Each structure stands twice: as structure tokens, then as C-alpha cells.
Amino acid sequence: MTGKASPADEALGYEQARDELIEVVRRLEAGGTSLEESLALWERGEELAKVCRRWLEGARARLDAALAEEAEEAEEDEEGARTSQEK
């Protein structure tokens, strides 16, 4: 495992990666696979989990940025209202 996602993994959307990860987990839990196949599935699951994590971290960053912008705008509106009242 290289720790770096392949270009194909980078192109996966969150839902695609999540759905494939769910299938990998089901196959592992069902058993009946060879050790080699189980290891390959586990490695694939790790890569898919990283893809999902990156998507979720990106979504969190976008939400945080939007909330910070909203708070900044509200603060500016408050300052503007105070300045208008002082005049």
C-alpha cells in the first residue's frame, strides 16, 4: 500500500467510494475468501476509506469557510448598524 490514492480513486465521488467500501466490508464479513484475497480486500477498503475521508474533510472545510464568512458578514452588519446609530 503506497498511502497515495491512484488517479482512479481520486476520480471517485464520495457516494461511489462509500458504496464500494460497504461492499468490501460485506465480503470480508461474509468470509470464505483466501488470505490473499482478504488482504487485497482490506487494502482496497483502506484506500476507499481514505477517499471518503478526503471528501468529508473537504466538505467540512467548505462548511467551516461558509460559516466563518456568514459570521464575518453578520459582524460587519452589526458594526454598520452601530455606526449608523452613532451618527
Backbone as a printed PyTorch tensor [residue, N CA C, xyz], in Angstrom:
tensor([[[  0.8460,  -1.1810,   0.0000],
         [  0.0000,   0.0000,   0.0000],
         [  0.8840,   1.2330,   0.0000]],

        [[  0.6420,   2.1370,  -0.9370],
         [  1.5230,   3.2820,  -1.1040],
         [  1.1550,   4.4620,  -0.2260]],

        [[ -0.0870,   4.5360,   0.2400],
         [ -0.5070,   5.6740,   1.0360],
         [ -1.0310,   6.8090,   0.1760]],

        [[ -0.8390,   6.6890,  -1.1400],
         [ -1.3250,   7.7110,  -2.0570],
         [ -2.3750,   7.0780,  -2.9560]],

        [[ -3.5110,   7.7400,  -3.0940],
         [ -4.5980,   7.1890,  -3.8900],
         [ -4.2330,   7.2110,  -5.3680]],

        [[ -4.7250,   6.2140,  -6.0780],
         [ -4.4870,   6.1560,  -7.5180],
         [ -5.3510,   7.2080,  -8.2050]],

        [[ -5.0090,   7.5700,  -9.4560],
         [ -5.8460,   8.5320, -10.1830],
         [ -7.2990,   8.0650, -10.2920]],

        [[ -7.5010,   6.7600, -10.4290],
         [ -8.8690,   6.2390, -10.4970],
         [ -9.6030,   6.4830,  -9.1830]],

        [[ -8.9030,   6.2880,  -8.0590],
         [ -9.5170,   6.5490,  -6.7590],
         [ -9.8070,   8.0320,  -6.5810]],

        [[ -8.9060,   8.8770,  -7.0660],
         [ -9.1000,  10.3260,  -6.9570],
         [-10.3630,  10.7580,  -7.7020]],

        [[-10.7140,  10.0340,  -8.7750],
         [-11.8750,  10.3960,  -9.5850],
         [-13.1860,   9.9080,  -8.9670]],

        [[-13.0970,   9.0330,  -7.9780],
         [-14.3100,   8.5090,  -7.3460],
         [-15.0220,   9.6000,  -6.5620]],

        [[-16.3240,   9.6310,  -6.6980],
         [-17.1170,  10.5060,  -5.8600],
         [-17.2920,   9.8710,  -4.4910]],

        [[-17.7540,  10.6470,  -3.5430],
         [-17.9350,  10.1370,  -2.1870],
         [-18.8780,   8.9360,  -2.1680]],

        [[-20.0240,   9.0760,  -2.8240],
         [-21.0160,   8.0080,  -2.7940],
         [-20.4890,   6.7290,  -3.4360]],

        [[-19.7480,   6.8660,  -4.5410],
         [-19.1750,   5.6840,  -5.1940],
         [-18.1920,   4.9810,  -4.2650]],

        [[-17.3030,   5.7530,  -3.6590],
         [-16.3020,   5.1770,  -2.7580],
         [-16.9760,   4.5350,  -1.5520]],

        [[-17.9750,   5.2000,  -1.0030],
         [-18.6930,   4.6620,   0.1590],
         [-19.3940,   3.3540,  -0.1940]],

        [[-20.0700,   3.3300,  -1.3450],
         [-20.7850,   2.1190,  -1.7470],
         [-19.8240,   0.9540,  -1.9830]],

        [[-18.6910,   1.2330,  -2.6290],
         [-17.7100,   0.1720,  -2.8450],
         [-17.1210,  -0.2940,  -1.5140]],

        [[-16.8900,   0.6380,  -0.6080],
         [-16.3660,   0.2850,   0.7150],
         [-17.3500,  -0.6130,   1.4630]],

        [[-18.6200,  -0.2950,   1.3830],
         [-19.6460,  -1.1290,   2.0230],
         [-19.5980,  -2.5430,   1.4600]],

        [[-19.4530,  -2.6580,   0.1530],
         [-19.3820,  -3.9760,  -0.4790],
         [-18.1290,  -4.7340,  -0.0440]],

        [[-17.0080,  -4.0480,   0.0530],
         [-15.7670,  -4.6790,   0.5150],
         [-15.9550,  -5.2160,   1.9340]],

        [[-16.5450,  -4.4150,   2.8010],
         [-16.7660,  -4.8390,   4.1910],
         [-17.6980,  -6.0530,   4.2310]],

        [[-18.7510,  -6.0330,   3.4280],
         [-19.6730,  -7.1820,   3.3880],
         [-18.9400,  -8.4600,   2.9870]],

        [[-18.1000,  -8.3460,   1.9680],
         [-17.3620,  -9.5250,   1.5010],
         [-16.4110, -10.0340,   2.5760]],

        [[-15.7470,  -9.1090,   3.2650],
         [-14.8320,  -9.5250,   4.3320],
         [-15.5880, -10.1800,   5.4850]],

        [[-16.7170,  -9.5910,   5.8550],
         [-17.5040, -10.1410,   6.9620],
         [-18.1150, -11.4960,   6.6160]],

        [[-18.4400, -11.7010,   5.3480],
         [-19.0410, -12.9660,   4.9230],
         [-18.0440, -14.1130,   5.0030]],

        [[-16.7620, -13.7770,   4.8980],
         [-15.7350, -14.8160,   4.9590],
         [-15.7070, -15.6180,   3.6670]],

        [[-15.0260, -16.7480,   3.7280],
         [-14.9670, -17.6140,   2.5620],
         [-13.9510, -17.1850,   1.5230]],

        [[-13.1390, -16.1880,   1.8440],
         [-12.1100, -15.7540,   0.9040],
         [-10.7540, -16.2370,   1.3920]],

        [[ -9.8530, -16.3710,   0.4460],
         [ -8.4950, -16.7850,   0.8150],
         [ -7.8130, -15.6530,   1.5730]],

        [[ -6.7230, -15.9870,   2.2170],
         [ -5.9570, -14.9740,   2.9380],
         [ -5.5150, -13.8730,   1.9800]],

        [[ -5.0220, -14.2650,   0.8210],
         [ -4.5490, -13.2810,  -0.1610],
         [ -5.6850, -12.3630,  -0.6150]],

        [[ -6.8400, -12.9540,  -0.9010],
         [ -7.9870, -12.1480,  -1.3230],
         [ -8.4610, -11.2410,  -0.1840]],

        [[ -8.4620, -11.7660,   1.0320],
         [ -8.8630, -10.9560,   2.1870],
         [ -7.9310,  -9.7630,   2.3700]],

        [[ -6.6360,  -9.9930,   2.2140],
         [ -5.6760,  -8.8880,   2.3270],
         [ -5.8910,  -7.8560,   1.2280]],

        [[ -6.1490,  -8.3240,   0.0100],
         [ -6.4020,  -7.3970,  -1.1000],
         [ -7.6670,  -6.5830,  -0.8350]],

        [[ -8.7040,  -7.2390,  -0.3210],
         [ -9.9390,  -6.5250,   0.0090],
         [ -9.6980,  -5.5080,   1.1180]],

        [[ -8.9570,  -5.9070,   2.1370],
         [ -8.6600,  -4.9920,   3.2380],
         [ -7.9050,  -3.7680,   2.7220]],

        [[ -6.8820,  -3.9900,   1.8690],
         [ -6.1180,  -2.8680,   1.3100],
         [ -7.0150,  -1.9590,   0.4800]],

        [[ -7.9030,  -2.5570,  -0.3120],
         [ -8.8320,  -1.7540,  -1.1100],
         [ -9.7420,  -0.9470,  -0.1850]],

        [[-10.2110,  -1.5810,   0.8710],
         [-11.0570,  -0.8790,   1.8330],
         [-10.3470,   0.3020,   2.4690]],

        [[ -9.0660,   0.1300,   2.7880],
         [ -8.2830,   1.2330,   3.3590],
         [ -8.1940,   2.4020,   2.3740]],

        [[ -7.9510,   2.1020,   1.1110],
         [ -7.8660,   3.1600,   0.0970],
         [ -9.2090,   3.8660,  -0.0710]],

        [[-10.2780,   3.0940,  -0.0910],
         [-11.6120,   3.6880,  -0.2190],
         [-11.9520,   4.5450,   0.9960]],

        [[-11.5580,   4.1000,   2.1800],
         [-11.7930,   4.8920,   3.3930],
         [-11.0490,   6.2200,   3.3090]],

        [[ -9.8410,   6.2100,   2.7500],
         [ -9.0790,   7.4570,   2.5850],
         [ -9.7850,   8.4010,   1.6290]],

        [[-10.3250,   7.8470,   0.5380],
         [-11.0650,   8.6780,  -0.4170],
         [-12.2630,   9.3160,   0.2840]],

        [[-13.0130,   8.5170,   1.0230],
         [-14.1770,   9.0420,   1.7440],
         [-13.7600,  10.1080,   2.7490]],

        [[-12.6770,   9.8480,   3.4680],
         [-12.1920,  10.8050,   4.4660],
         [-11.8250,  12.1320,   3.8110]],

        [[-11.1530,  12.0700,   2.6560],
         [-10.7830,  13.3130,   1.9580],
         [-12.0210,  14.0960,   1.5410]],

        [[-13.0390,  13.3870,   1.0320],
         [-14.2810,  14.0640,   0.6600],
         [-14.9290,  14.7220,   1.8750]],

        [[-14.9830,  13.9950,   2.9860],
         [-15.6090,  14.5420,   4.1940],
         [-14.8140,  15.7130,   4.7630]],

        [[-13.4870,  15.6190,   4.7270],
         [-12.6590,  16.7370,   5.1920],
         [-12.8540,  17.9570,   4.3010]],

        [[-12.9700,  17.7430,   2.9980],
         [-13.2260,  18.8480,   2.0780],
         [-14.5790,  19.4890,   2.3350]],

        [[-15.5770,  18.6510,   2.5860],
         [-16.9100,  19.1760,   2.8880],
         [-16.8880,  19.9740,   4.1860]],

        [[-16.1700,  19.4650,   5.1990],
         [-16.0630,  20.1670,   6.4760],
         [-15.3840,  21.5200,   6.2870]],

        [[-14.3260,  21.5560,   5.4810],
         [-13.6130,  22.8150,   5.2370],
         [-14.5300,  23.8190,   4.5410]],

        [[-15.3210,  23.3450,   3.5780],
         [-16.2520,  24.2480,   2.8840],
         [-17.3140,  24.7800,   3.8380]],

        [[-17.8380,  23.9050,   4.7030],
         [-18.8310,  24.3470,   5.6850],
         [-18.2360,  25.3590,   6.6570]],

        [[-17.0350,  25.0650,   7.1450],
         [-16.3730,  25.9880,   8.0680],
         [-16.1420,  27.3440,   7.4130]],

        [[-15.7150,  27.3350,   6.1440],
         [-15.4730,  28.5910,   5.4300],
         [-16.7770,  29.3670,   5.2530]],

        [[-17.8480,  28.6650,   4.9110],
         [-19.1390,  29.3330,   4.7290],
         [-19.6430,  29.9080,   6.0470]],

        [[-19.4960,  29.1590,   7.1330],
         [-19.9340,  29.6510,   8.4380],
         [-19.0980,  30.8400,   8.8940]],

        [[-17.7940,  30.7970,   8.6330],
         [-16.9220,  31.9150,   9.0040],
         [-17.2920,  33.1560,   8.2010]],

        [[-17.5810,  32.9660,   6.9250],
         [-17.9710,  34.1010,   6.0750],
         [-19.2930,  34.6850,   6.5560]],

        [[-20.2230,  33.8150,   6.9060],
         [-21.5180,  34.2700,   7.4070],
         [-21.3480,  35.0480,   8.7110]],

        [[-20.5070,  34.5550,   9.6060],
         [-20.2640,  35.2320,  10.8810],
         [-19.5990,  36.5840,  10.6470]],

        [[-18.6660,  36.6250,   9.6990],
         [-17.9830,  37.8820,   9.3820],
         [-18.9640,  38.9020,   8.8150]],

        [[-19.8570,  38.4560,   7.9350],
         [-20.8540,  39.3630,   7.3650],
         [-21.7990,  39.8760,   8.4470]],

        [[-22.1910,  39.0080,   9.3670],
         [-23.0780,  39.4220,  10.4570],
         [-22.3860,  40.4470,  11.3420]],

        [[-21.1010,  40.2310,  11.5990],
         [-20.3320,  41.1700,  12.4140],
         [-20.2210,  42.5210,  11.7070]],

        [[-19.9740,  42.4980,  10.4050],
         [-19.8860,  43.7470,   9.6440],
         [-21.2230,  44.4700,   9.6450]],

        [[-22.3260,  43.7110,   9.5290],
         [-23.6550,  44.3180,   9.5670],
         [-23.9140,  44.9660,  10.9260]],

        [[-23.4870,  44.2990,  11.9990],
         [-23.6450,  44.8530,  13.3450],
         [-22.8540,  46.1390,  13.4940]],

        [[-21.6140,  46.1310,  13.0180],
         [-20.7730,  47.3250,  13.1010],
         [-21.3820,  48.4620,  12.2910]],

        [[-21.9120,  48.1320,  11.1300],
         [-22.5470,  49.1480,  10.2960],
         [-23.7690,  49.7410,  10.9710]],

        [[-24.5420,  48.9100,  11.6450],
         [-25.7340,  49.3790,  12.3490],
         [-25.3410,  50.2750,  13.5160]],

        [[-24.2720,  49.9070,  14.2460],
         [-23.8050,  50.7300,  15.3610],
         [-23.3010,  52.0780,  14.8600]],

        [[-22.5640,  52.0650,  13.7670],
         [-22.0230,  53.3000,  13.2070],
         [-23.1600,  54.2150,  12.7700]],

        [[-24.2100,  53.6410,  12.1810],
         [-25.3540,  54.4300,  11.7390],
         [-26.0860,  55.0380,  12.9260]],

        [[-26.1780,  54.3040,  14.0240],
         [-26.8710,  54.8030,  15.2070],
         [-26.0830,  55.9110,  15.8860]],

        [[-24.7600,  55.8740,  15.7800],
         [-23.9250,  56.8780,  16.4250],
         [-23.9750,  58.2110,  15.6920]],

        [[-24.3640,  58.2080,  14.4490],
         [-24.3900,  59.4580,  13.6630],
         [-25.5700,  60.3000,  13.9460]]])
